[in-house]
mmCIF file of C-alpha atoms in Angstrom:
data_model
loop_
_atom_site.group_PDB
_atom_site.id
_atom_site.type_symbol
_atom_site.label_atom_id
_atom_site.label_comp_id
_atom_site.label_asym_id
_atom_site.label_seq_id
_atom_site.Cartn_x
_atom_site.Cartn_y
_atom_site.Cartn_z
ATOM 1 C CA MET A 1 -81.834 45.937 -6.939
ATOM 2 C CA GLY A 2 -78.970 48.127 -8.088
ATOM 3 C CA THR A 3 -77.867 48.365 -11.702
ATOM 4 C CA GLN A 4 -74.741 46.247 -12.499
ATOM 5 C CA ASN A 5 -71.882 48.097 -14.195
ATOM 6 C CA PRO A 6 -71.346 46.192 -17.463
ATOM 7 C CA SER A 7 -67.851 47.604 -17.924
ATOM 8 C CA ALA A 8 -66.447 46.334 -14.611
ATOM 9 C CA PRO A 9 -64.566 43.026 -14.782
ATOM 10 C CA PRO A 10 -66.129 40.169 -12.800
ATOM 11 C CA ARG A 11 -62.912 39.911 -10.658
ATOM 12 C CA ALA A 12 -59.548 41.595 -10.340
ATOM 13 C CA GLN A 13 -57.153 40.579 -13.090
ATOM 14 C CA SER A 14 -53.362 40.446 -12.691
ATOM 15 C CA ALA A 15 -50.870 41.166 -15.433
ATOM 16 C CA PRO A 16 -49.120 38.107 -16.881
ATOM 17 C CA ALA A 17 -45.928 37.289 -14.999
ATOM 18 C CA ALA A 18 -43.994 37.281 -18.240
ATOM 19 C CA ASP A 19 -45.108 40.806 -19.182
ATOM 20 C CA PRO A 20 -42.001 43.009 -18.651
ATOM 21 C CA SER A 21 -44.028 46.202 -19.040
ATOM 22 C CA ARG A 22 -46.133 45.605 -15.933
ATOM 23 C CA THR A 23 -43.508 46.929 -13.524
ATOM 24 C CA ARG A 24 -42.708 49.884 -15.761
ATOM 25 C CA ARG A 25 -46.400 50.885 -15.975
ATOM 26 C CA HIS A 26 -46.538 51.059 -12.189
ATOM 27 C CA GLY A 27 -43.409 53.183 -11.882
ATOM 28 C CA GLY A 28 -41.185 50.426 -10.465
ATOM 29 C CA GLY A 29 -38.220 48.551 -11.902
ATOM 30 C CA ILE A 30 -34.549 49.369 -12.028
ATOM 31 C CA THR A 31 -32.960 52.669 -12.993
ATOM 32 C CA HIS A 32 -29.281 53.320 -13.594
ATOM 33 C CA ASP A 33 -26.955 55.907 -12.111
ATOM 34 C CA ASN A 34 -23.961 55.337 -14.376
ATOM 35 C CA THR A 35 -20.531 56.940 -14.353
ATOM 36 C CA ARG A 36 -18.217 56.317 -17.278
ATOM 37 C CA HIS A 37 -15.251 54.073 -16.417
ATOM 38 C CA THR A 38 -11.834 55.217 -17.553
ATOM 39 C CA THR A 39 -9.631 52.664 -15.735
ATOM 40 C CA ARG A 40 -9.923 49.190 -14.207
ATOM 41 C CA PHE A 41 -12.927 47.946 -16.179
ATOM 42 C CA VAL A 42 -13.827 45.111 -18.509
ATOM 43 C CA VAL A 43 -16.455 44.944 -21.251
ATOM 44 C CA ILE A 44 -18.952 42.112 -20.691
ATOM 45 C CA GLY A 45 -21.508 41.170 -23.348
ATOM 46 C CA ASN A 46 -25.206 41.115 -22.515
ATOM 47 C CA HIS A 47 -25.330 37.653 -24.040
ATOM 48 C CA LEU A 48 -23.479 36.485 -20.920
ATOM 49 C CA VAL A 49 -24.922 38.631 -18.133
ATOM 50 C CA GLN A 50 -28.499 38.091 -19.412
ATOM 51 C CA HIS A 51 -28.055 34.482 -20.504
ATOM 52 C CA LYS A 52 -31.323 32.559 -20.188
ATOM 53 C CA GLU A 53 -29.802 29.126 -19.534
ATOM 54 C CA LEU A 54 -26.787 29.835 -17.320
ATOM 55 C CA SER A 55 -27.216 29.903 -13.559
ATOM 56 C CA LEU A 56 -26.574 33.101 -11.656
ATOM 57 C CA LEU A 57 -23.378 31.597 -10.219
ATOM 58 C CA ALA A 58 -22.111 30.691 -13.700
ATOM 59 C CA ILE A 59 -22.873 34.188 -15.007
ATOM 60 C CA GLY A 60 -21.048 35.817 -12.096
ATOM 61 C CA LEU A 61 -18.117 33.443 -12.394
ATOM 62 C CA GLY A 62 -17.931 34.078 -16.132
ATOM 63 C CA CYS A 63 -17.751 37.835 -15.523
ATOM 64 C CA HIS A 64 -15.049 37.310 -12.905
ATOM 65 C CA LEU A 65 -12.936 35.141 -15.238
ATOM 66 C CA GLN A 66 -13.151 37.709 -18.032
ATOM 67 C CA SER A 67 -11.886 40.385 -15.648
ATOM 68 C CA LEU A 68 -8.798 38.423 -14.561
ATOM 69 C CA PRO A 69 -5.361 39.299 -15.978
ATOM 70 C CA THR A 70 -3.512 36.714 -18.044
ATOM 71 C CA GLY A 71 -1.802 34.146 -15.840
ATOM 72 C CA ALA A 72 -4.111 34.571 -12.837
ATOM 73 C CA GLY A 73 -5.231 31.399 -11.064
ATOM 74 C CA ALA A 74 -8.527 30.110 -12.497
ATOM 75 C CA ASP A 75 -8.575 26.513 -11.245
ATOM 76 C CA ILE A 76 -11.191 25.188 -8.854
ATOM 77 C CA LYS A 77 -8.877 25.383 -5.839
ATOM 78 C CA SER A 78 -7.974 29.039 -6.475
ATOM 79 C CA LEU A 79 -11.591 30.058 -7.086
ATOM 80 C CA ALA A 80 -12.825 28.222 -3.988
ATOM 81 C CA ALA A 81 -10.246 30.108 -1.915
ATOM 82 C CA ARG A 82 -11.468 33.411 -3.393
ATOM 83 C CA PHE A 83 -15.257 32.947 -3.077
ATOM 84 C CA PRO A 84 -17.519 31.513 -0.356
ATOM 85 C CA GLU A 85 -19.004 28.923 -2.717
ATOM 86 C CA GLY A 86 -17.435 25.506 -2.315
ATOM 87 C CA PRO A 87 -15.471 23.511 -4.915
ATOM 88 C CA THR A 88 -18.541 21.479 -5.944
ATOM 89 C CA ARG A 89 -20.646 24.513 -6.888
ATOM 90 C CA ILE A 90 -17.719 26.241 -8.592
ATOM 91 C CA ALA A 91 -16.919 23.118 -10.609
ATOM 92 C CA ALA A 92 -20.555 22.909 -11.732
ATOM 93 C CA ALA A 93 -20.515 26.583 -12.796
ATOM 94 C CA LEU A 94 -17.304 26.048 -14.771
ATOM 95 C CA ARG A 95 -18.912 23.129 -16.580
ATOM 96 C CA GLU A 96 -21.870 25.363 -17.488
ATOM 97 C CA LEU A 97 -19.555 28.000 -18.959
ATOM 98 C CA GLU A 98 -17.620 25.335 -20.826
ATOM 99 C CA ALA A 99 -20.804 23.804 -22.244
ATOM 100 C CA HIS A 100 -21.950 27.192 -23.573
ATOM 101 C CA GLY A 101 -18.601 28.115 -25.111
ATOM 102 C CA TYR A 102 -17.427 30.742 -22.630
ATOM 103 C CA LEU A 103 -14.615 28.550 -21.328
ATOM 104 C CA ARG A 104 -12.060 26.078 -22.648
ATOM 105 C CA ARG A 105 -9.627 23.983 -20.637
ATOM 106 C CA GLU A 106 -6.512 22.901 -22.536
ATOM 107 C CA ARG A 107 -3.802 20.526 -21.310
ATOM 108 C CA HIS A 108 -0.165 21.369 -22.013
ATOM 109 C CA ARG A 109 3.099 19.608 -21.192
ATOM 110 C CA THR A 110 5.858 21.786 -19.756
ATOM 111 C CA GLU A 111 9.555 21.424 -20.529
ATOM 112 C CA THR A 112 9.986 19.377 -17.363
ATOM 113 C CA GLY A 113 7.318 16.899 -18.435
ATOM 114 C CA ARG A 114 4.681 18.159 -16.006
ATOM 115 C CA ILE A 115 1.149 18.376 -17.454
ATOM 116 C CA VAL A 116 -0.761 21.564 -16.597
ATOM 117 C CA THR A 117 -4.284 22.715 -17.435
ATOM 118 C CA ARG A 118 -4.676 26.132 -19.041
ATOM 119 C CA THR A 119 -8.057 27.842 -18.689
ATOM 120 C CA VAL A 120 -9.099 29.950 -21.689
ATOM 121 C CA SER A 121 -11.892 32.477 -21.056
ATOM 122 C CA CYS A 122 -13.690 33.629 -24.234
ATOM 123 C CA ASN A 123 -15.778 36.787 -24.288
ATOM 124 C CA GLN A 124 -18.189 35.359 -26.865
ATOM 125 C CA PRO A 125 -19.586 31.823 -27.067
ATOM 126 C CA HIS A 126 -18.930 29.477 -29.958
ATOM 127 C CA ALA A 127 -21.704 29.403 -32.532
ATOM 128 C CA SER A 128 -20.868 25.731 -33.142
ATOM 129 C CA ARG A 129 -18.022 23.351 -32.518
ATOM 130 C CA ARG A 130 -17.129 23.041 -36.197
ATOM 131 C CA GLU A 131 -17.567 26.680 -37.201
ATOM 132 C CA PRO A 132 -16.868 28.853 -34.142
ATOM 133 C CA VAL A 133 -17.502 32.560 -34.317
ATOM 134 C CA ASP A 134 -14.919 35.121 -33.327
ATOM 135 C CA THR A 135 -14.445 34.453 -29.622
ATOM 136 C CA GLY A 136 -11.829 37.068 -28.909
ATOM 137 C CA CYS A 137 -9.246 34.313 -28.308
ATOM 138 C CA PRO A 138 -6.303 33.769 -30.679
ATOM 139 C CA PRO A 139 -7.433 31.292 -33.369
ATOM 140 C CA ALA A 140 -4.154 29.369 -33.112
ATOM 141 C CA LYS A 141 -5.000 28.337 -29.561
ATOM 142 C CA ARG A 142 -8.482 27.017 -30.223
ATOM 143 C CA THR A 143 -9.055 23.405 -29.234
ATOM 144 C CA PRO A 144 -9.290 21.187 -32.328
ATOM 145 C CA PRO A 145 -12.354 18.931 -32.705
ATOM 146 C CA ARG A 146 -12.086 15.757 -30.711
ATOM 147 C CA ARG A 147 -11.258 12.635 -32.639
ATOM 148 C CA THR A 148 -12.178 9.121 -31.780
ATOM 149 C CA GLY A 149 -9.436 6.889 -30.437
ATOM 150 C CA HIS A 150 -6.139 7.763 -28.767
ATOM 151 C CA LYS A 151 -2.695 8.493 -30.028
ATOM 152 C CA ALA A 152 -0.100 5.805 -29.523
ATOM 153 C CA LEU A 153 1.558 5.872 -26.130
ATOM 154 C CA PRO A 154 5.080 7.303 -25.941
ATOM 155 C CA ALA A 155 7.859 4.746 -26.323
ATOM 156 C CA VAL A 156 9.366 3.341 -23.129
ATOM 157 C CA PRO A 157 12.918 2.065 -22.470
ATOM 158 C CA GLN A 158 13.550 -1.586 -23.247
ATOM 159 C CA PRO A 159 15.439 -3.888 -20.855
ATOM 160 C CA GLY A 160 18.378 -5.969 -21.957
ATOM 161 C CA SER A 161 16.908 -9.039 -20.296
ATOM 162 C CA LYS A 162 13.445 -10.547 -20.710
ATOM 163 C CA ALA A 163 13.719 -12.722 -17.619
ATOM 164 C CA PRO A 164 10.205 -13.744 -16.453
ATOM 165 C CA ALA A 165 10.965 -12.813 -12.843
ATOM 166 C CA LEU A 166 12.048 -9.300 -13.877
ATOM 167 C CA LEU A 167 8.942 -8.715 -16.007
ATOM 168 C CA GLN A 168 6.668 -10.085 -13.289
ATOM 169 C CA THR A 169 8.142 -7.673 -10.734
ATOM 170 C CA ALA A 170 7.517 -4.790 -13.149
ATOM 171 C CA LEU A 171 3.935 -5.961 -13.734
ATOM 172 C CA ASP A 172 3.226 -6.219 -10.003
ATOM 173 C CA LEU A 173 4.625 -2.720 -9.448
ATOM 174 C CA LEU A 174 2.342 -1.176 -12.089
ATOM 175 C CA ALA A 175 -0.690 -3.004 -10.719
ATOM 176 C CA THR A 176 -0.182 -1.453 -7.274
ATOM 177 C CA LEU A 177 0.196 2.172 -8.415
ATOM 178 C CA ARG A 178 -3.546 2.753 -7.980
ATOM 179 C CA ARG A 179 -3.119 2.151 -4.235
ATOM 180 C CA HIS A 180 -0.969 5.292 -4.090
ATOM 181 C CA ASP A 181 -3.157 7.354 -6.466
ATOM 182 C CA SER A 182 -6.575 6.136 -7.605
ATOM 183 C CA ARG A 183 -6.111 7.999 -10.911
ATOM 184 C CA LEU A 184 -3.360 5.524 -11.885
ATOM 185 C CA LEU A 185 -5.768 2.698 -12.657
ATOM 186 C CA LEU A 186 -4.297 1.186 -15.839
ATOM 187 C CA SER A 187 -5.852 -1.051 -18.457
ATOM 188 C CA ALA A 188 -4.278 -4.376 -19.368
ATOM 189 C CA THR A 189 -3.144 -2.952 -22.724
ATOM 190 C CA ASP A 190 -1.499 0.095 -21.142
ATOM 191 C CA THR A 191 0.156 -2.077 -18.492
ATOM 192 C CA ALA A 192 1.653 -4.374 -21.137
ATOM 193 C CA HIS A 193 3.119 -1.323 -22.884
ATOM 194 C CA LEU A 194 4.672 0.028 -19.670
ATOM 195 C CA VAL A 195 6.104 -3.227 -18.271
ATOM 196 C CA PRO A 196 9.357 -3.127 -20.335
ATOM 197 C CA GLY A 197 9.994 0.455 -19.213
ATOM 198 C CA VAL A 198 9.709 -0.460 -15.537
ATOM 199 C CA ALA A 199 11.863 -3.561 -16.126
ATOM 200 C CA ALA A 200 14.563 -1.336 -17.654
ATOM 201 C CA TRP A 201 14.659 0.697 -14.415
ATOM 202 C CA LEU A 202 14.826 -2.424 -12.249
ATOM 203 C CA GLU A 203 17.581 -3.818 -14.463
ATOM 204 C CA ARG A 204 19.660 -0.720 -13.697
ATOM 205 C CA GLY A 205 19.623 -1.440 -9.994
ATOM 206 C CA VAL A 206 16.688 0.835 -9.021
ATOM 207 C CA THR A 207 14.571 -0.649 -6.253
ATOM 208 C CA PRO A 208 10.808 -1.117 -6.819
ATOM 209 C CA SER A 209 10.021 1.471 -4.125
ATOM 210 C CA ALA A 210 12.259 4.024 -5.859
ATOM 211 C CA VAL A 211 10.568 3.352 -9.221
ATOM 212 C CA ARG A 212 7.152 3.742 -7.601
ATOM 213 C CA HIS A 213 8.215 7.028 -6.019
ATOM 214 C CA ALA A 214 9.440 8.384 -9.368
ATOM 215 C CA LEU A 215 6.127 7.528 -11.044
ATOM 216 C CA THR A 216 3.719 8.790 -8.365
ATOM 217 C CA THR A 217 5.411 11.905 -6.932
ATOM 218 C CA GLY A 218 4.581 15.387 -8.221
ATOM 219 C CA LEU A 219 1.525 14.435 -10.271
ATOM 220 C CA PRO A 220 -0.706 17.330 -11.424
ATOM 221 C CA ASP A 221 -3.777 18.190 -9.345
ATOM 222 C CA GLU A 222 -6.072 18.045 -12.374
ATOM 223 C CA PRO A 223 -7.773 14.827 -13.513
ATOM 224 C CA LEU A 224 -5.483 12.498 -15.450
ATOM 225 C CA HIS A 225 -7.317 11.786 -18.696
ATOM 226 C CA ARG A 226 -4.625 9.353 -19.866
ATOM 227 C CA PRO A 227 -2.345 8.304 -17.001
ATOM 228 C CA ALA A 228 -0.476 5.717 -19.098
ATOM 229 C CA ALA A 229 0.889 8.462 -21.369
ATOM 230 C CA LEU A 230 2.219 10.386 -18.365
ATOM 231 C CA LEU A 231 3.851 7.263 -16.902
ATOM 232 C CA ALA A 232 5.423 6.362 -20.254
ATOM 233 C CA HIS A 233 6.893 9.843 -20.546
ATOM 234 C CA ARG A 234 8.356 9.664 -17.037
ATOM 235 C CA LEU A 235 9.861 6.230 -17.618
ATOM 236 C CA ALA A 236 11.684 7.511 -20.694
ATOM 237 C CA ASP A 237 12.511 11.043 -19.519
ATOM 238 C CA ARG A 238 13.749 10.129 -16.034
ATOM 239 C CA LEU A 239 15.553 6.874 -16.857
ATOM 240 C CA PRO A 240 18.623 6.694 -14.584
ATOM 241 C CA PRO A 241 22.048 5.799 -16.009
ATOM 242 C CA PRO A 242 23.243 2.195 -15.855
ATOM 243 C CA PRO A 243 25.237 1.175 -12.787
ATOM 244 C CA PRO A 244 29.031 1.570 -13.006
ATOM 245 C CA PHE A 245 30.851 -1.267 -14.741
ATOM 246 C CA ARG A 246 32.714 -3.587 -12.427
ATOM 247 C CA THR A 247 35.399 -6.009 -13.606
ATOM 248 C CA PRO A 248 34.498 -9.495 -12.387
ATOM 249 C CA SER A 249 36.995 -10.810 -9.910
ATOM 250 C CA ALA A 250 39.200 -13.642 -11.305
ATOM 251 C CA ALA A 251 38.609 -17.067 -9.803
ATOM 252 C CA VAL A 252 41.443 -18.218 -7.549
ATOM 253 C CA PRO A 253 42.660 -21.660 -8.693
ATOM 254 C CA PRO A 254 42.975 -24.318 -6.017
ATOM 255 C CA PRO A 255 46.527 -24.907 -4.741
ATOM 256 C CA ARG A 256 48.533 -27.651 -6.485
ATOM 257 C CA HIS A 257 50.325 -29.815 -3.901
ATOM 258 C CA PRO A 258 53.499 -31.785 -4.602
ATOM 259 C CA LEU A 259 53.491 -35.524 -5.372
ATOM 260 C CA LEU A 260 54.502 -37.650 -2.319
ATOM 261 C CA ASN A 261 54.903 -41.364 -1.584
ATOM 262 C CA CYS A 262 52.703 -42.814 1.146
ATOM 263 C CA GLU A 263 54.744 -44.349 3.996
ATOM 264 C CA GLY A 264 52.028 -46.913 4.577
ATOM 265 C CA CYS A 265 51.290 -48.307 1.119
ATOM 266 C CA ASP A 266 54.038 -46.634 -0.931
ATOM 267 C CA ARG A 267 51.373 -45.169 -3.253
ATOM 268 C CA GLY A 268 51.861 -41.759 -4.806
ATOM 269 C CA PHE A 269 49.472 -38.985 -3.730
ATOM 270 C CA ARG A 270 49.279 -35.180 -3.735
ATOM 271 C CA ALA A 271 49.081 -33.403 -0.390
ATOM 272 C CA PRO A 272 50.876 -30.786 1.662
ATOM 273 C CA GLU A 273 54.394 -31.808 2.635
ATOM 274 C CA THR A 274 53.253 -32.162 6.235
ATOM 275 C CA GLU A 275 51.282 -35.306 5.318
ATOM 276 C CA SER A 276 53.053 -38.693 5.322
ATOM 277 C CA HIS A 277 50.164 -41.032 4.518
ATOM 278 C CA CYS A 278 47.562 -41.030 1.758
ATOM 279 C CA ARG A 279 43.904 -40.508 2.510
ATOM 280 C CA ASP A 280 43.086 -44.247 2.566
ATOM 281 C CA CYS A 281 45.871 -45.005 5.035
ATOM 282 C CA ARG A 282 44.847 -42.087 7.236
ATOM 283 C CA THR A 283 41.281 -43.405 7.264
ATOM 284 C CA ALA A 284 42.443 -46.905 8.155
ATOM 285 C CA VAL A 285 44.582 -45.615 11.028
ATOM 286 C CA ALA A 286 41.706 -43.481 12.313
ATOM 287 C CA SER A 287 39.318 -46.473 12.295
ATOM 288 C CA HIS A 288 41.857 -48.788 14.102
ATOM 289 C CA PRO A 289 43.581 -46.764 16.793
#
């Protein structure tokens, strides 16, 4: 029987998978052939490109967004047209970046009343929501902490008449807006606030189809977080002028015939001068020819 080597392990042992030095000890791993950039480059932090929680798609998309010039398209539709990944995967990656503080999406109202979403790419994540670290973005544009509840809806025009039929037509119109755009599903409270504004349009001679067209055309592509506020703004901002004033036509008085004496009964009656008998005598003659 041969002598057993006491120093030999009983079986081959592999290095732990989490040991980063294993590859280096065997001469493998990555090396770098770097050339210094002087133009067309962007500085990306290792905290992003080596992030332990972000997916590879989110990391790549974050690097791409940081390299874009100000004003470049960064919405889901633009990114899906640029990369082979579909809108669903890109939307999920954007949510990852937003959750980790590399992205903010702010809603702004333009001078024409249109609501647009502005994407803000930050080169460093927020340390916390209440006390963010320096993100490289102007502090004045940071999104304030969210508060519970909503602001009051914008005021809407008020009709001169509160006729039940007018208000019911306005209510029915608002209830059917969701058939044209599913995002326009309104609560009962929001509908009650908007009904007078729609009634004011109808009172000015605008047809229900024209009111519906004004409220549903040209809506932003982004999700409508508060559709009632957008509709209230449109009702007030786009209110048409009242119809032109028309003088009511004067009622024409009935003609006043002269007083005549009936040749049959000698009774006075008023009638055109072509008549010779009163109505009773004419009836009696007609019934006894």
